[in-house]
Coordinates of C-alpha atoms in Angstrom, one line a residue:
M300 CA 0.1 -0.2 0.8
P301 CA 0.9 3.7 -0.8
A302 CA 2.8 6.0 1.9
K303 CA 0.6 8.7 0.2
L304 CA -2.7 8.7 -1.8
Y305 CA -2.9 12.6 -3.9
H306 CA -5.9 11.3 -5.9
L307 CA -8.9 9.5 -4.4
G308 CA -10.2 9.6 -7.7
F309 CA -13.2 12.1 -6.9
R310 CA -13.7 14.8 -10.1
G311 CA -16.7 16.5 -8.5
K312 CA -19.0 17.0 -6.1
V313 CA -21.2 14.4 -4.6
A314 CA -24.6 15.1 -5.2
R315 CA -25.8 14.4 -1.8
T316 CA -29.3 12.2 -3.0
T317 CA -25.7 9.5 -4.1
L318 CA -25.2 9.4 -1.0
A319 CA -28.7 9.2 0.2
D320 CA -29.2 6.2 -2.0
A321 CA -25.5 4.4 -0.7
N322 CA -26.9 4.8 2.7
E323 CA -30.3 3.8 2.4
S324 CA -29.0 0.6 0.3
R325 CA -25.9 -0.6 2.0
D326 CA -26.4 -2.4 4.8
C327 CA -24.8 -0.9 7.9
R328 CA -23.4 -4.2 9.4
I329 CA -21.3 -3.3 7.5
F330 CA -20.3 -0.4 9.0
A331 CA -21.2 -1.5 12.0
D332 CA -18.3 -4.8 12.0
F333 CA -15.9 -2.2 10.4
A334 CA -16.6 0.2 13.3
Q335 CA -16.2 -3.2 15.8
V336 CA -12.8 -4.3 14.0
L337 CA -11.5 -0.9 15.2
I338 CA -11.7 -0.8 18.5
G339 CA -10.7 -4.5 18.6
I340 CA -7.6 -2.4 17.1
A341 CA -7.9 0.5 19.7
R342 CA -8.0 -1.4 23.1
P343 CA -5.3 -2.4 23.5
L344 CA -3.4 0.7 23.4
Y345 CA -5.5 2.0 25.7
A346 CA -6.0 -0.9 27.7
H347 CA -3.5 1.3 30.4
D348 CA -3.7 4.6 30.6
P349 CA -5.1 5.4 34.1
I350 CA -8.2 5.7 34.9
G351 CA -8.5 7.6 38.4
V352 CA -8.5 4.4 40.9
D353 CA -5.9 2.1 42.1
L354 CA -8.3 -1.4 40.6
D355 CA -7.1 -5.1 39.5
Q356 CA -9.6 -5.7 38.1
G357 CA -11.6 -4.9 34.4
L358 CA -14.3 -2.0 34.7
Y359 CA -16.3 -1.0 32.2
A360 CA -19.1 1.9 32.5
L361 CA -22.3 2.1 31.3
D362 CA -24.6 4.6 29.4
S363 CA -26.3 6.2 26.6
T364 CA -26.7 9.7 25.0
T365 CA -29.6 10.8 22.7
I366 CA -30.0 11.8 18.8
D367 CA -32.8 14.0 17.9
L368 CA -34.9 12.8 15.7
C369 CA -38.2 14.7 14.0
L370 CA -41.2 11.6 13.6
A371 CA -42.2 14.4 9.9
L372 CA -39.1 12.9 8.4
F373 CA -38.1 10.1 10.3
P374 CA -41.4 8.1 11.7
W375 CA -40.2 4.9 11.8
P376 CA -38.4 5.0 15.9
V377 CA -41.3 4.7 16.8
S378 CA -45.4 4.9 15.6
A379 CA -46.9 8.0 15.5
S380 CA -49.1 7.2 17.8
T381 CA -47.1 6.7 20.8
R382 CA -45.7 10.1 20.6
P383 CA -47.0 13.6 19.5
P384 CA -45.8 14.4 16.4
S385 CA -44.3 17.4 16.7
K386 CA -42.2 15.2 18.9
C387 CA -38.2 14.5 18.1
T388 CA -37.6 11.1 19.8
R389 CA -34.1 9.5 19.2
C390 CA -31.6 7.2 18.9
L391 CA -29.9 4.6 21.7
I392 CA -26.2 4.8 21.7
S393 CA -24.5 3.0 24.9
T394 CA -21.3 2.2 25.7
A395 CA -19.1 -0.2 27.4
I396 CA -15.7 1.2 29.1
S397 CA -12.3 -1.7 28.0
H398 CA -15.6 -3.1 26.4
F399 CA -16.6 0.1 24.3
L400 CA -19.9 -2.3 23.0
F401 CA -22.5 0.1 20.7
R402 CA -25.5 -0.5 20.6
I403 CA -27.7 1.4 18.5
S404 CA -31.8 1.9 19.0
N405 CA -35.2 3.4 18.7
G406 CA -37.0 5.4 21.4
K407 CA -39.5 2.3 21.9
L408 CA -35.7 0.5 23.8
H409 CA -35.9 1.3 26.7
D410 CA -32.4 2.0 28.7
V411 CA -31.8 -0.7 30.8
N412 CA -32.7 -3.3 28.7
V413 CA -29.1 -2.9 27.5
L414 CA -28.2 -4.4 30.6
D415 CA -29.4 -8.7 29.1
D416 CA -26.8 -7.6 26.9
I417 CA -23.4 -6.8 28.0
P418 CA -20.2 -9.5 28.5
I419 CA -21.1 -10.5 32.5
E420 CA -17.0 -10.3 33.4
A421 CA -16.2 -12.5 37.0
G422 CA -14.2 -10.2 39.6
A423 CA -15.4 -7.0 37.2
F424 CA -16.9 -3.3 38.0
Y425 CA -20.2 -2.5 35.3
V426 CA -19.9 1.5 36.5
I427 CA -24.3 1.8 35.7
D428 CA -26.3 5.5 35.9
R429 CA -29.3 5.0 38.5
G430 CA -31.5 5.4 34.6
Y431 CA -30.7 2.1 34.6
L432 CA -32.1 0.5 38.3
D433 CA -33.0 -3.0 37.8
F434 CA -32.7 -5.4 41.2
G435 CA -33.6 -8.1 38.5
R436 CA -31.0 -7.6 36.2
L437 CA -28.1 -6.7 39.3
Y438 CA -28.6 -9.0 40.9
R439 CA -27.5 -11.3 37.7
L440 CA -24.5 -9.6 38.3
T441 CA -24.4 -10.6 41.8
L442 CA -25.1 -14.2 41.0
S443 CA -21.8 -14.3 38.3
S444 CA -19.1 -13.4 40.7
A445 CA -18.9 -9.9 39.3
F446 CA -19.8 -6.2 40.9
F447 CA -21.9 -3.1 40.6
V448 CA -22.0 0.3 41.6
I449 CA -25.1 2.8 40.8
R450 CA -26.6 5.4 41.7
T451 CA -30.1 4.8 43.4
K452 CA -32.7 6.2 43.1
D453 CA -35.4 8.3 46.0
N454 CA -37.8 6.0 45.7
V455 CA -36.3 2.9 46.8
I456 CA -37.2 2.6 50.0
L457 CA -34.4 0.2 51.8
Q458 CA -33.7 -0.6 55.2
R459 CA -29.9 0.0 57.2
R460 CA -28.7 -3.1 58.7
Y461 CA -24.8 -1.9 60.3
S462 CA -23.4 1.6 60.3
H463 CA -19.9 1.1 59.2
L464 CA -16.7 4.4 60.5
V465 CA -16.4 6.8 57.7
D466 CA -13.8 9.2 57.3
Q467 CA -15.6 12.4 56.3
S468 CA -13.1 15.2 55.1
T469 CA -12.9 12.8 52.4
G470 CA -16.8 13.6 51.3
V471 CA -18.2 10.5 52.5
R472 CA -20.8 10.5 54.8
S473 CA -22.2 7.1 55.4
D474 CA -20.7 3.8 55.2
Q475 CA -24.2 1.7 55.9
T476 CA -25.4 -2.6 55.1
V477 CA -28.3 -3.0 53.9
I478 CA -31.6 -4.9 52.4
L479 CA -34.0 -4.3 50.4
T480 CA -38.1 -4.3 52.2
T481 CA -40.5 -3.9 49.7
I482 CA -41.2 -7.0 48.2
G483 CA -40.5 -7.5 45.1
S484 CA -37.3 -5.2 45.0
A485 CA -36.8 -8.3 48.0
T486 CA -37.6 -10.9 45.6
A487 CA -35.9 -9.6 42.3
Y488 CA -32.3 -8.7 45.1
P489 CA -32.9 -10.7 48.3
D490 CA -29.1 -10.7 49.5
A491 CA -27.8 -7.6 51.6
L492 CA -26.4 -4.6 49.6
R493 CA -24.1 -1.5 50.2
R494 CA -25.0 1.8 50.5
V495 CA -21.9 4.8 50.7
S496 CA -23.3 8.8 50.3
Y497 CA -20.7 11.3 49.5
V498 CA -20.5 14.6 48.9
D499 CA -18.9 15.7 45.8
A500 CA -16.1 19.3 46.9
E501 CA -16.4 20.9 43.9
T502 CA -20.1 20.7 43.3
N503 CA -21.3 20.6 46.4
K504 CA -24.0 17.6 45.5
H505 CA -25.1 14.6 47.4
L506 CA -24.5 11.2 46.0
V507 CA -25.5 8.1 46.4
F508 CA -24.9 5.0 46.0
L509 CA -25.8 1.2 45.6
T510 CA -23.2 -1.8 45.3
N511 CA -22.7 -5.1 45.8
N512 CA -18.8 -5.4 47.1
F513 CA -18.6 -5.1 50.7
N514 CA -14.1 -5.1 50.8
L515 CA -12.8 -1.5 49.3
P516 CA -13.3 1.4 50.8
A517 CA -15.8 3.4 50.3
L518 CA -13.8 6.4 49.4
T519 CA -12.5 3.8 46.6
I520 CA -16.6 3.2 45.9
T521 CA -16.8 6.8 44.9
Q522 CA -14.3 6.6 42.7
I523 CA -14.6 3.8 40.5
Y524 CA -18.3 5.4 39.9
K525 CA -16.1 9.0 39.0
C526 CA -14.9 6.7 36.3
R527 CA -18.5 6.4 34.6
W528 CA -18.1 10.1 33.5
Q529 CA -15.7 9.1 31.0
V530 CA -18.6 8.0 28.5
E531 CA -20.3 10.7 29.1
L532 CA -17.2 12.6 28.1
F533 CA -17.1 10.4 25.0
F534 CA -20.8 11.2 24.2
K535 CA -19.7 15.2 24.7
W536 CA -16.9 14.5 22.1
I537 CA -18.5 13.0 19.8
K538 CA -21.6 15.7 20.0
Q539 CA -19.2 18.3 19.6
H540 CA -17.1 17.2 17.0
L541 CA -18.3 14.5 15.6
R542 CA -22.2 16.1 15.2
I543 CA -23.9 14.8 12.8
K544 CA -25.7 18.2 12.0
A545 CA -27.9 16.0 8.4
F546 CA -28.3 12.9 8.0
Y547 CA -27.9 11.3 4.1
G548 CA -31.0 9.5 3.6
T549 CA -33.9 9.3 6.1
T550 CA -34.7 5.4 7.1
E551 CA -33.6 3.2 9.6
N552 CA -30.6 2.5 7.9
A553 CA -29.2 4.7 6.5
V554 CA -29.1 6.6 10.0
K555 CA -27.3 3.7 11.7
T556 CA -25.3 3.7 8.6
Q557 CA -24.2 7.0 8.8
I558 CA -23.7 7.0 13.4
W559 CA -21.5 3.4 12.5
I560 CA -19.4 5.9 9.9
A561 CA -19.1 9.7 13.4
V562 CA -17.8 6.4 15.2
S563 CA -15.7 4.6 13.3
V564 CA -13.7 8.5 12.7
Y565 CA -13.7 8.5 15.7
V566 CA -12.0 5.2 16.7
L567 CA -9.6 5.6 13.4
V568 CA -7.9 9.4 15.3
A569 CA -8.1 7.4 17.9
I570 CA -5.5 5.6 17.1
V571 CA -3.5 7.0 14.6
R572 CA -3.1 9.4 18.0
K573 CA -1.9 6.9 20.0
R574 CA 0.4 4.5 17.2
L575 CA 2.4 8.2 15.6
G576 CA 2.0 8.9 19.7
L577 CA 0.5 12.3 19.4
E578 CA 0.0 15.0 22.6
A579 CA -2.4 16.7 20.0
T580 CA -5.8 16.2 21.6
L581 CA -8.5 14.2 19.2
Y582 CA -10.7 17.1 18.7
Q583 CA -7.5 18.6 17.1
I584 CA -6.1 16.0 15.1
L585 CA -9.5 15.8 13.6
H586 CA -9.7 19.4 12.4
V587 CA -6.2 19.4 10.8
L588 CA -7.4 16.1 8.8
S589 CA -9.5 17.1 7.7
I590 CA -8.5 20.5 5.5
T591 CA -5.5 18.5 4.1
L592 CA -7.7 15.3 3.6
F593 CA -6.6 16.2 -0.3
E594 CA -3.0 17.2 0.3
K595 CA 0.0 16.3 -0.1
T596 CA 1.5 16.7 3.4
P597 CA 2.7 13.0 4.4
I598 CA 0.5 12.8 7.7
L599 CA 3.1 12.8 10.3
R600 CA 4.2 16.8 9.5
A601 CA 0.9 18.1 9.3
L602 CA -0.2 16.1 12.9
Q603 CA 3.2 17.0 14.2
A604 CA 2.2 21.4 12.8
C605 CA -1.2 20.7 15.1
G606 CA 0.4 22.0 17.9
S607 CA 1.3 25.4 17.2
Q608 CA -2.4 26.7 16.1
N609 CA -4.4 28.0 18.5
D610 CA -7.3 28.3 16.6
L611 CA -7.5 24.4 16.7
L612 CA -8.1 25.0 21.0
D613 CA -11.5 26.7 20.5
P614 CA -14.6 24.2 20.9
S615 CA -17.1 26.7 19.7
N616 CA -15.4 26.0 16.5
Q617 CA -16.9 23.0 16.2
L618 CA -16.3 20.1 12.8
I619 CA -19.1 19.2 10.9
L620 CA -19.8 15.5 9.6
F621 CA -21.6 14.7 6.0
D622 CA -21.8 19.2 5.7
F623 CA -20.7 19.8 2.3

């Protein structure tokens, strides 16, 4: 394969209808499989990056984000009878750190159902937002010898069995062994749980966590949950710098195709950054590639020069994919 490509075969502007036809006719699973291959390449490159907490076990975080679609143009995510036509619906994208699994679904699928599909690794920690709180599914993790850390909801009724000493100077307010008391919840999760109350010094926000791990210090439990924020940062990066402003094609296949292509671009940039040992951010690298795509400048020279361009540091200058 040549080191540089000077000509990619484009002799004119690609018509919008051409892209729409391609996205609607080509099976989106091709792009999904390609993205998973890239993810498999990227995973070992980032396997030893620090995550903010010292753990011997695997750590997996789960979250979702939404992409708004107007029902007038995209009628497939939900039926018109379930939501007013003027409302926008969503596609869900879920991911797990390290496994880096993505799932794209329509607005009818509740987030918690994703827990049925994730692989369970014995001894690993699964960090989950309270939107995924389902005690039957959490008990499946316990039975598989895996651990979870999840924020609880205000309407969850718990009975305290034991209280443990804590150092409140760390932000931890309480560390308790509790059980579920309502019939439905106690049947779904009959074992004891650990409830850790914490106040974040930066935001002064009071957070309450539930976990099935009774061995780690309470402060470590809070730090494990903080690792979940990396998923939110990833989604923020995707929305800011790989923002899909316009969809080419309105079918479910076309939308999923375009999203998988955006994910592939993100992972490709992440691979390039790690393999070339670049200090530039992913945003800076993507910006350079977007303006030098058809130039004859070697890729390494172009990327090494991006650190001196101050205008690349402005996050308001968002990149728009597929917007000619």
